[in-house]
mmCIF file of C-alpha atoms in Angstrom:
data_model
loop_
_atom_site.group_PDB
_atom_site.id
_atom_site.type_symbol
_atom_site.label_atom_id
_atom_site.label_comp_id
_atom_site.label_asym_id
_atom_site.label_seq_id
_atom_site.Cartn_x
_atom_site.Cartn_y
_atom_site.Cartn_z
ATOM 1 C CA UNK A 5 -195.770 -69.977 -40.913
ATOM 2 C CA UNK A 6 -199.547 -69.669 -41.004
ATOM 3 C CA UNK A 7 -201.870 -66.672 -41.378
ATOM 4 C CA UNK A 8 -203.449 -65.261 -38.244
ATOM 5 C CA UNK A 9 -205.599 -62.637 -39.972
ATOM 6 C CA UNK A 10 -206.021 -60.853 -43.298
ATOM 7 C CA UNK A 11 -205.574 -57.136 -43.752
ATOM 8 C CA UNK A 12 -208.524 -56.633 -46.079
ATOM 9 C CA UNK A 13 -210.972 -58.269 -43.614
ATOM 10 C CA UNK A 14 -209.645 -56.532 -40.498
ATOM 11 C CA UNK A 15 -208.265 -53.040 -41.182
ATOM 12 C CA UNK A 16 -208.722 -52.633 -44.937
ATOM 13 C CA UNK A 17 -206.347 -51.187 -47.522
ATOM 14 C CA UNK A 18 -204.692 -47.831 -46.888
ATOM 15 C CA UNK A 19 -205.518 -46.292 -50.248
ATOM 16 C CA UNK A 20 -203.970 -42.915 -49.358
ATOM 17 C CA UNK A 21 -200.441 -44.340 -49.144
ATOM 18 C CA UNK A 22 -197.863 -43.771 -51.903
ATOM 19 C CA UNK A 23 -197.658 -47.478 -52.880
ATOM 20 C CA UNK A 24 -201.412 -47.603 -53.455
ATOM 21 C CA UNK A 25 -201.347 -44.340 -55.420
ATOM 22 C CA UNK A 26 -198.570 -45.806 -57.566
ATOM 23 C CA UNK A 27 -200.608 -48.993 -57.942
ATOM 24 C CA UNK A 28 -203.522 -46.931 -59.264
ATOM 25 C CA UNK A 29 -201.204 -45.301 -61.803
ATOM 26 C CA UNK A 30 -199.828 -48.687 -62.824
ATOM 27 C CA UNK A 31 -203.317 -50.028 -63.473
ATOM 28 C CA UNK A 32 -204.170 -46.945 -65.508
ATOM 29 C CA UNK A 33 -200.934 -46.436 -67.449
ATOM 30 C CA UNK A 34 -199.005 -49.696 -67.344
ATOM 31 C CA UNK A 35 -201.278 -51.901 -69.422
ATOM 32 C CA UNK A 36 -199.712 -51.576 -72.874
ATOM 33 C CA UNK A 37 -198.728 -54.333 -75.237
ATOM 34 C CA UNK A 38 -195.349 -54.289 -77.021
ATOM 35 C CA UNK A 39 -196.890 -56.385 -79.783
ATOM 36 C CA UNK A 40 -199.300 -53.547 -80.619
ATOM 37 C CA UNK A 41 -196.537 -51.071 -81.487
ATOM 38 C CA UNK A 42 -196.147 -50.573 -85.230
ATOM 39 C CA UNK A 43 -192.498 -50.954 -86.264
ATOM 40 C CA UNK A 44 -192.970 -50.703 -90.053
ATOM 41 C CA UNK A 45 -191.472 -47.205 -90.343
ATOM 42 C CA UNK A 46 -188.716 -48.178 -87.941
ATOM 43 C CA UNK A 47 -187.584 -50.932 -90.331
ATOM 44 C CA UNK A 48 -187.347 -48.410 -93.151
ATOM 45 C CA UNK A 49 -185.553 -45.851 -90.966
ATOM 46 C CA UNK A 50 -183.043 -48.439 -89.772
ATOM 47 C CA UNK A 51 -181.953 -49.230 -93.302
ATOM 48 C CA UNK A 52 -181.176 -45.546 -93.937
ATOM 49 C CA UNK A 53 -178.825 -45.199 -90.960
ATOM 50 C CA UNK A 54 -175.049 -45.228 -91.397
ATOM 51 C CA UNK A 55 -173.224 -48.321 -90.040
ATOM 52 C CA UNK A 56 -171.782 -46.455 -87.047
ATOM 53 C CA UNK A 57 -175.220 -45.021 -86.230
ATOM 54 C CA UNK A 58 -176.713 -48.497 -86.350
ATOM 55 C CA UNK A 59 -173.893 -49.772 -84.164
ATOM 56 C CA UNK A 60 -174.481 -47.149 -81.472
ATOM 57 C CA UNK A 61 -178.201 -47.856 -81.301
ATOM 58 C CA UNK A 62 -177.519 -51.583 -81.291
ATOM 59 C CA UNK A 63 -175.006 -51.122 -78.451
ATOM 60 C CA UNK A 64 -177.535 -49.146 -76.438
ATOM 61 C CA UNK A 65 -180.277 -51.684 -77.098
ATOM 62 C CA UNK A 66 -178.036 -54.647 -76.236
ATOM 63 C CA UNK A 67 -177.441 -53.080 -72.822
ATOM 64 C CA UNK A 68 -181.128 -52.377 -72.282
ATOM 65 C CA UNK A 69 -182.167 -55.838 -73.450
ATOM 66 C CA UNK A 70 -179.880 -57.639 -71.017
ATOM 67 C CA UNK A 71 -180.682 -55.159 -68.258
ATOM 68 C CA UNK A 72 -184.434 -55.722 -68.552
ATOM 69 C CA UNK A 73 -183.913 -59.481 -68.589
ATOM 70 C CA UNK A 74 -181.673 -59.212 -65.522
ATOM 71 C CA UNK A 75 -184.228 -57.369 -63.407
ATOM 72 C CA UNK A 76 -186.968 -59.743 -64.598
ATOM 73 C CA UNK A 77 -184.860 -62.653 -63.362
ATOM 74 C CA UNK A 78 -183.648 -61.024 -60.133
ATOM 75 C CA UNK A 79 -186.647 -59.071 -58.826
ATOM 76 C CA UNK A 80 -188.669 -61.757 -57.038
ATOM 77 C CA UNK A 81 -186.691 -61.762 -53.739
ATOM 78 C CA UNK A 82 -187.534 -58.087 -53.166
ATOM 79 C CA UNK A 83 -191.232 -58.750 -53.694
ATOM 80 C CA UNK A 84 -191.056 -61.725 -51.320
ATOM 81 C CA UNK A 85 -189.197 -59.718 -48.656
ATOM 82 C CA UNK A 86 -191.891 -57.024 -48.657
ATOM 83 C CA UNK A 87 -194.680 -59.640 -48.662
ATOM 84 C CA UNK A 88 -193.176 -61.428 -45.668
ATOM 85 C CA UNK A 89 -193.358 -58.178 -43.693
ATOM 86 C CA UNK A 90 -197.098 -58.053 -44.358
ATOM 87 C CA UNK A 91 -196.918 -54.795 -46.317
ATOM 88 C CA UNK A 92 -199.817 -55.647 -48.585
ATOM 89 C CA UNK A 93 -200.158 -52.234 -50.235
ATOM 90 C CA UNK A 94 -196.482 -52.243 -51.173
ATOM 91 C CA UNK A 95 -196.647 -55.827 -52.404
ATOM 92 C CA UNK A 96 -199.682 -55.031 -54.543
ATOM 93 C CA UNK A 97 -197.719 -52.336 -56.330
ATOM 94 C CA UNK A 98 -194.634 -54.542 -56.583
ATOM 95 C CA UNK A 99 -196.650 -57.148 -58.467
ATOM 96 C CA UNK A 100 -196.704 -54.676 -61.357
ATOM 97 C CA UNK A 101 -192.893 -54.448 -61.387
ATOM 98 C CA UNK A 102 -192.311 -57.978 -62.583
ATOM 99 C CA UNK A 103 -195.000 -57.763 -65.265
ATOM 100 C CA UNK A 104 -193.565 -54.487 -66.521
ATOM 101 C CA UNK A 105 -189.930 -55.600 -66.545
ATOM 102 C CA UNK A 106 -190.931 -58.715 -68.486
ATOM 103 C CA UNK A 107 -192.885 -56.503 -70.887
ATOM 104 C CA UNK A 108 -189.799 -54.332 -71.414
ATOM 105 C CA UNK A 109 -187.754 -57.438 -72.181
ATOM 106 C CA UNK A 110 -190.403 -58.351 -74.751
ATOM 107 C CA UNK A 111 -190.312 -54.877 -76.331
ATOM 108 C CA UNK A 112 -186.551 -54.682 -76.857
ATOM 109 C CA UNK A 113 -186.529 -58.207 -78.244
ATOM 110 C CA UNK A 114 -189.115 -57.189 -80.851
ATOM 111 C CA UNK A 115 -186.891 -54.296 -81.905
ATOM 112 C CA UNK A 116 -183.820 -56.500 -82.191
ATOM 113 C CA UNK A 117 -185.583 -59.293 -84.085
ATOM 114 C CA UNK A 118 -187.955 -57.353 -86.329
ATOM 115 C CA UNK A 119 -186.135 -54.083 -86.994
ATOM 116 C CA UNK A 120 -182.429 -54.711 -86.492
ATOM 117 C CA UNK A 121 -182.478 -58.416 -87.353
ATOM 118 C CA UNK A 122 -179.353 -58.641 -85.224
ATOM 119 C CA UNK A 123 -177.181 -61.627 -84.461
ATOM 120 C CA UNK A 124 -178.429 -63.396 -81.372
ATOM 121 C CA UNK A 125 -175.193 -62.899 -79.392
ATOM 122 C CA UNK A 126 -174.730 -59.231 -78.539
ATOM 123 C CA UNK A 127 -172.766 -59.782 -75.345
ATOM 124 C CA UNK A 128 -169.637 -58.184 -76.837
ATOM 125 C CA UNK A 129 -171.357 -54.852 -76.181
ATOM 126 C CA UNK A 130 -171.296 -55.578 -72.433
ATOM 127 C CA UNK A 131 -168.153 -53.965 -71.043
ATOM 128 C CA UNK A 132 -166.373 -54.685 -67.757
ATOM 129 C CA UNK A 133 -168.305 -51.888 -66.044
ATOM 130 C CA UNK A 134 -171.564 -53.311 -67.377
ATOM 131 C CA UNK A 135 -170.596 -56.777 -66.086
ATOM 132 C CA UNK A 136 -169.862 -55.311 -62.660
ATOM 133 C CA UNK A 137 -173.403 -53.991 -62.373
ATOM 134 C CA UNK A 138 -175.656 -56.397 -64.248
ATOM 135 C CA UNK A 139 -173.805 -59.685 -64.103
ATOM 136 C CA UNK A 140 -172.639 -59.264 -60.489
ATOM 137 C CA UNK A 141 -173.959 -56.440 -58.286
ATOM 138 C CA UNK A 142 -177.653 -56.617 -59.277
ATOM 139 C CA UNK A 143 -178.178 -60.374 -58.823
ATOM 140 C CA UNK A 144 -176.025 -60.427 -55.693
ATOM 141 C CA UNK A 145 -177.921 -57.605 -53.988
ATOM 142 C CA UNK A 146 -181.400 -58.844 -54.858
ATOM 143 C CA UNK A 147 -180.838 -62.563 -54.393
ATOM 144 C CA UNK A 148 -179.183 -61.902 -51.026
ATOM 145 C CA UNK A 149 -182.681 -61.087 -49.767
ATOM 146 C CA UNK A 150 -183.553 -64.772 -49.951
ATOM 147 C CA UNK A 151 -181.245 -65.452 -47.003
ATOM 148 C CA UNK A 152 -181.253 -62.011 -45.360
ATOM 149 C CA UNK A 153 -184.281 -59.748 -45.750
ATOM 150 C CA UNK A 154 -183.070 -57.289 -43.107
ATOM 151 C CA UNK A 155 -183.534 -53.528 -43.615
ATOM 152 C CA UNK A 156 -179.824 -53.221 -44.461
ATOM 153 C CA UNK A 157 -180.146 -55.864 -47.173
ATOM 154 C CA UNK A 158 -183.255 -54.114 -48.518
ATOM 155 C CA UNK A 159 -181.314 -50.838 -48.684
ATOM 156 C CA UNK A 160 -178.515 -52.472 -50.682
ATOM 157 C CA UNK A 161 -181.036 -54.081 -53.036
ATOM 158 C CA UNK A 162 -183.057 -50.926 -53.645
ATOM 159 C CA UNK A 163 -180.020 -48.687 -54.127
ATOM 160 C CA UNK A 164 -178.638 -51.148 -56.670
ATOM 161 C CA UNK A 165 -181.911 -51.633 -58.529
ATOM 162 C CA UNK A 166 -183.803 -48.345 -58.192
ATOM 163 C CA UNK A 167 -181.066 -45.745 -57.678
ATOM 164 C CA UNK A 168 -178.323 -47.080 -59.953
ATOM 165 C CA UNK A 169 -179.770 -49.471 -62.552
ATOM 166 C CA UNK A 170 -182.998 -47.539 -63.121
ATOM 167 C CA UNK A 171 -182.238 -44.070 -61.785
ATOM 168 C CA UNK A 172 -178.808 -43.596 -63.379
ATOM 169 C CA UNK A 173 -178.341 -46.033 -66.253
ATOM 170 C CA UNK A 174 -181.870 -46.542 -67.563
ATOM 171 C CA UNK A 175 -182.791 -42.867 -67.395
ATOM 172 C CA UNK A 176 -179.542 -41.824 -69.081
ATOM 173 C CA UNK A 177 -180.155 -44.449 -71.751
ATOM 174 C CA UNK A 178 -183.661 -43.116 -72.365
ATOM 175 C CA UNK A 179 -182.195 -39.643 -72.686
ATOM 176 C CA UNK A 180 -179.788 -40.928 -75.336
ATOM 177 C CA UNK A 181 -182.565 -42.696 -77.270
ATOM 178 C CA UNK A 182 -184.807 -39.632 -77.277
ATOM 179 C CA UNK A 183 -181.960 -37.285 -78.212
ATOM 180 C CA UNK A 184 -181.134 -39.376 -81.263
ATOM 181 C CA UNK A 185 -184.676 -40.214 -82.355
ATOM 182 C CA UNK A 186 -186.293 -36.824 -81.844
ATOM 183 C CA UNK A 187 -183.486 -34.754 -83.355
ATOM 184 C CA UNK A 188 -183.432 -37.003 -86.427
ATOM 185 C CA UNK A 189 -187.171 -37.782 -86.532
ATOM 186 C CA UNK A 190 -186.598 -41.541 -86.826
ATOM 187 C CA UNK A 191 -187.870 -44.805 -85.330
ATOM 188 C CA UNK A 192 -191.373 -43.690 -84.267
ATOM 189 C CA UNK A 193 -192.364 -47.123 -82.963
ATOM 190 C CA UNK A 194 -189.265 -47.428 -80.811
ATOM 191 C CA UNK A 195 -189.813 -43.859 -79.634
ATOM 192 C CA UNK A 196 -193.336 -44.747 -78.484
ATOM 193 C CA UNK A 197 -192.124 -47.911 -76.759
ATOM 194 C CA UNK A 198 -189.369 -46.041 -74.943
ATOM 195 C CA UNK A 199 -191.880 -43.395 -73.820
ATOM 196 C CA UNK A 200 -194.061 -46.100 -72.304
ATOM 197 C CA UNK A 201 -191.074 -47.846 -70.735
ATOM 198 C CA UNK A 202 -189.891 -44.639 -69.145
ATOM 199 C CA UNK A 203 -193.363 -44.062 -67.741
ATOM 200 C CA UNK A 204 -193.255 -47.504 -66.112
ATOM 201 C CA UNK A 205 -189.747 -46.998 -64.757
ATOM 202 C CA UNK A 206 -190.651 -43.629 -63.227
ATOM 203 C CA UNK A 207 -193.110 -45.464 -60.964
ATOM 204 C CA UNK A 208 -190.450 -48.017 -60.038
ATOM 205 C CA UNK A 209 -187.994 -45.295 -59.073
ATOM 206 C CA UNK A 210 -190.671 -43.441 -57.091
ATOM 207 C CA UNK A 211 -191.298 -46.575 -55.064
ATOM 208 C CA UNK A 212 -187.578 -47.176 -54.576
ATOM 209 C CA UNK A 213 -187.113 -43.676 -53.157
ATOM 210 C CA UNK A 214 -190.133 -44.235 -50.912
ATOM 211 C CA UNK A 215 -188.781 -47.580 -49.680
ATOM 212 C CA UNK A 216 -185.319 -46.170 -48.972
ATOM 213 C CA UNK A 217 -186.827 -43.114 -47.274
ATOM 214 C CA UNK A 218 -189.002 -45.309 -45.076
ATOM 215 C CA UNK A 219 -186.071 -47.510 -44.081
ATOM 216 C CA UNK A 220 -183.655 -44.644 -43.384
ATOM 217 C CA UNK A 221 -186.265 -42.714 -41.407
ATOM 218 C CA UNK A 222 -186.850 -45.739 -39.189
ATOM 219 C CA UNK A 223 -183.136 -46.385 -38.586
ATOM 220 C CA UNK A 224 -180.591 -43.664 -39.265
ATOM 221 C CA UNK A 225 -177.705 -46.152 -39.039
ATOM 222 C CA UNK A 226 -178.862 -47.461 -42.433
ATOM 223 C CA UNK A 227 -177.638 -44.233 -44.023
ATOM 224 C CA UNK A 228 -174.100 -45.617 -43.879
ATOM 225 C CA UNK A 229 -175.217 -48.717 -45.799
ATOM 226 C CA UNK A 230 -177.011 -46.589 -48.375
ATOM 227 C CA UNK A 231 -174.036 -44.267 -48.814
ATOM 228 C CA UNK A 232 -171.534 -47.111 -49.089
ATOM 229 C CA UNK A 233 -173.611 -48.868 -51.752
ATOM 230 C CA UNK A 234 -174.038 -45.666 -53.752
ATOM 231 C CA UNK A 235 -170.311 -44.909 -53.557
ATOM 232 C CA UNK A 236 -169.446 -48.439 -54.700
ATOM 233 C CA UNK A 237 -171.804 -48.486 -57.670
ATOM 234 C CA UNK A 238 -171.853 -44.941 -59.035
ATOM 235 C CA UNK A 239 -168.336 -45.177 -60.592
ATOM 236 C CA UNK A 240 -169.086 -48.287 -62.695
ATOM 237 C CA UNK A 241 -172.457 -46.778 -63.660
ATOM 238 C CA UNK A 242 -170.739 -43.677 -65.017
ATOM 239 C CA UNK A 243 -168.163 -46.032 -66.518
ATOM 240 C CA UNK A 244 -170.883 -47.687 -68.598
ATOM 241 C CA UNK A 245 -171.696 -44.267 -70.086
ATOM 242 C CA UNK A 246 -168.020 -43.549 -70.728
ATOM 243 C CA UNK A 247 -167.473 -46.958 -72.340
ATOM 244 C CA UNK A 248 -170.119 -46.215 -74.964
ATOM 245 C CA UNK A 249 -168.359 -43.013 -76.003
ATOM 246 C CA UNK A 250 -164.896 -44.612 -75.895
ATOM 247 C CA UNK A 251 -165.988 -47.178 -78.485
ATOM 248 C CA UNK A 252 -166.075 -44.596 -81.318
ATOM 249 C CA UNK A 253 -163.406 -42.322 -82.772
ATOM 250 C CA UNK A 254 -166.166 -39.965 -83.903
ATOM 251 C CA UNK A 255 -169.356 -40.263 -81.891
ATOM 252 C CA UNK A 256 -172.401 -41.001 -84.087
ATOM 253 C CA UNK A 257 -175.198 -38.425 -84.163
ATOM 254 C CA UNK A 258 -172.827 -35.815 -82.708
ATOM 255 C CA UNK A 259 -173.512 -36.876 -79.125
ATOM 256 C CA UNK A 260 -171.306 -35.375 -76.405
ATOM 257 C CA UNK A 261 -170.239 -37.427 -73.392
ATOM 258 C CA UNK A 262 -170.428 -34.537 -70.918
ATOM 259 C CA UNK A 263 -174.119 -34.007 -71.706
ATOM 260 C CA UNK A 264 -174.963 -37.531 -70.597
ATOM 261 C CA UNK A 265 -172.635 -37.787 -67.606
ATOM 262 C CA UNK A 266 -174.000 -34.474 -66.358
ATOM 263 C CA UNK A 267 -177.551 -35.745 -66.882
ATOM 264 C CA UNK A 268 -176.795 -38.985 -64.993
ATOM 265 C CA UNK A 269 -175.200 -37.136 -62.071
ATOM 266 C CA UNK A 270 -178.032 -34.610 -61.905
ATOM 267 C CA UNK A 271 -180.691 -37.331 -61.715
ATOM 268 C CA UNK A 272 -178.662 -39.142 -59.073
ATOM 269 C CA UNK A 273 -178.065 -36.043 -56.964
ATOM 270 C CA UNK A 274 -181.735 -35.049 -56.937
ATOM 271 C CA UNK A 275 -182.621 -38.399 -55.410
ATOM 272 C CA UNK A 276 -179.789 -38.309 -52.908
ATOM 273 C CA UNK A 277 -181.128 -34.968 -51.682
ATOM 274 C CA UNK A 278 -184.607 -36.487 -51.316
ATOM 275 C CA UNK A 279 -183.183 -39.337 -49.280
ATOM 276 C CA UNK A 280 -181.127 -37.039 -47.060
ATOM 277 C CA UNK A 281 -184.321 -35.220 -46.091
ATOM 278 C CA UNK A 282 -185.832 -38.534 -44.976
ATOM 279 C CA UNK A 283 -183.321 -38.886 -42.157
ATOM 280 C CA UNK A 284 -185.247 -38.279 -38.952
ATOM 281 C CA UNK A 285 -188.507 -37.607 -40.791
ATOM 282 C CA UNK A 286 -191.834 -39.083 -39.693
ATOM 283 C CA UNK A 287 -193.639 -41.620 -41.834
ATOM 284 C CA UNK A 288 -196.404 -39.070 -42.416
ATOM 285 C CA UNK A 289 -193.848 -36.581 -43.773
ATOM 286 C CA UNK A 290 -192.379 -39.235 -46.065
ATOM 287 C CA UNK A 291 -195.897 -39.955 -47.327
ATOM 288 C CA UNK A 292 -196.433 -36.238 -48.050
ATOM 289 C CA UNK A 293 -193.096 -35.780 -49.841
ATOM 290 C CA UNK A 294 -193.554 -38.943 -51.897
ATOM 291 C CA UNK A 295 -197.099 -38.008 -52.823
ATOM 292 C CA UNK A 296 -196.004 -34.566 -54.015
ATOM 293 C CA UNK A 297 -193.392 -36.209 -56.224
ATOM 294 C CA UNK A 298 -195.987 -38.623 -57.613
ATOM 295 C CA UNK A 299 -198.434 -35.795 -58.318
ATOM 296 C CA UNK A 300 -195.753 -33.700 -60.043
ATOM 297 C CA UNK A 301 -195.052 -36.619 -62.379
ATOM 298 C CA UNK A 302 -198.658 -37.612 -62.996
ATOM 299 C CA UNK A 303 -198.154 -39.450 -66.254
#
């Protein structure tokens, strides 16, 4: 395949579109360096934690660490699929995804090496439900785009990555981190890193909802694909949350499982409702709805 023309020397960039607005936010907010975060107090705080408290935070971090590595490894086919459709504005924003996921991998590794000084093999924290999502569903859905970049395949990939991995598991994990760290006033460096990570991931999820909305609006038959993928993956996602609580006779830090399952389901349901409204909507309406969501979360 050869190029017949270039967008920026024929029509120009559509800077009003949600992907370009997200790209502007990524340039402004996404350039942070994990190596600059001071973890000195975190080392001292870690030593004061009880063994079960350390174990819970290590379990949570082991899941995040592998999850960030997984998306770093598996993301390229989605970027390529969008690029092959000539959606330059979307591809420009997607270039920030891979940089940011790699940066998140870097951050969690710093915490494990410098603060926790953990054994290198933490895979025993990865339960069967975790394997279902990160070892199987995520790579399968994203790598499938190499052979089949159809709208249906893009829906499966984005639901898996943006709706489930980021929108359910990552956001619930952030909620757990912040609950523990803020209530106990510990680990300020990790707290700052997680804040920056969450900021990055909010842009990723916003794009995922935009992509799914655009695809469903163009072809309502894709709703069945979206719904089937969500129904397949939501149970193991909630299972990952349940597995963490099942590992302890008495949950460290006094955490309650219902608080986090309710949080996960609430985040999920809000996005499902957004996507339902996209059915039959015009592209202009999807732009307006997405832009309002971006403006409401302007951080």
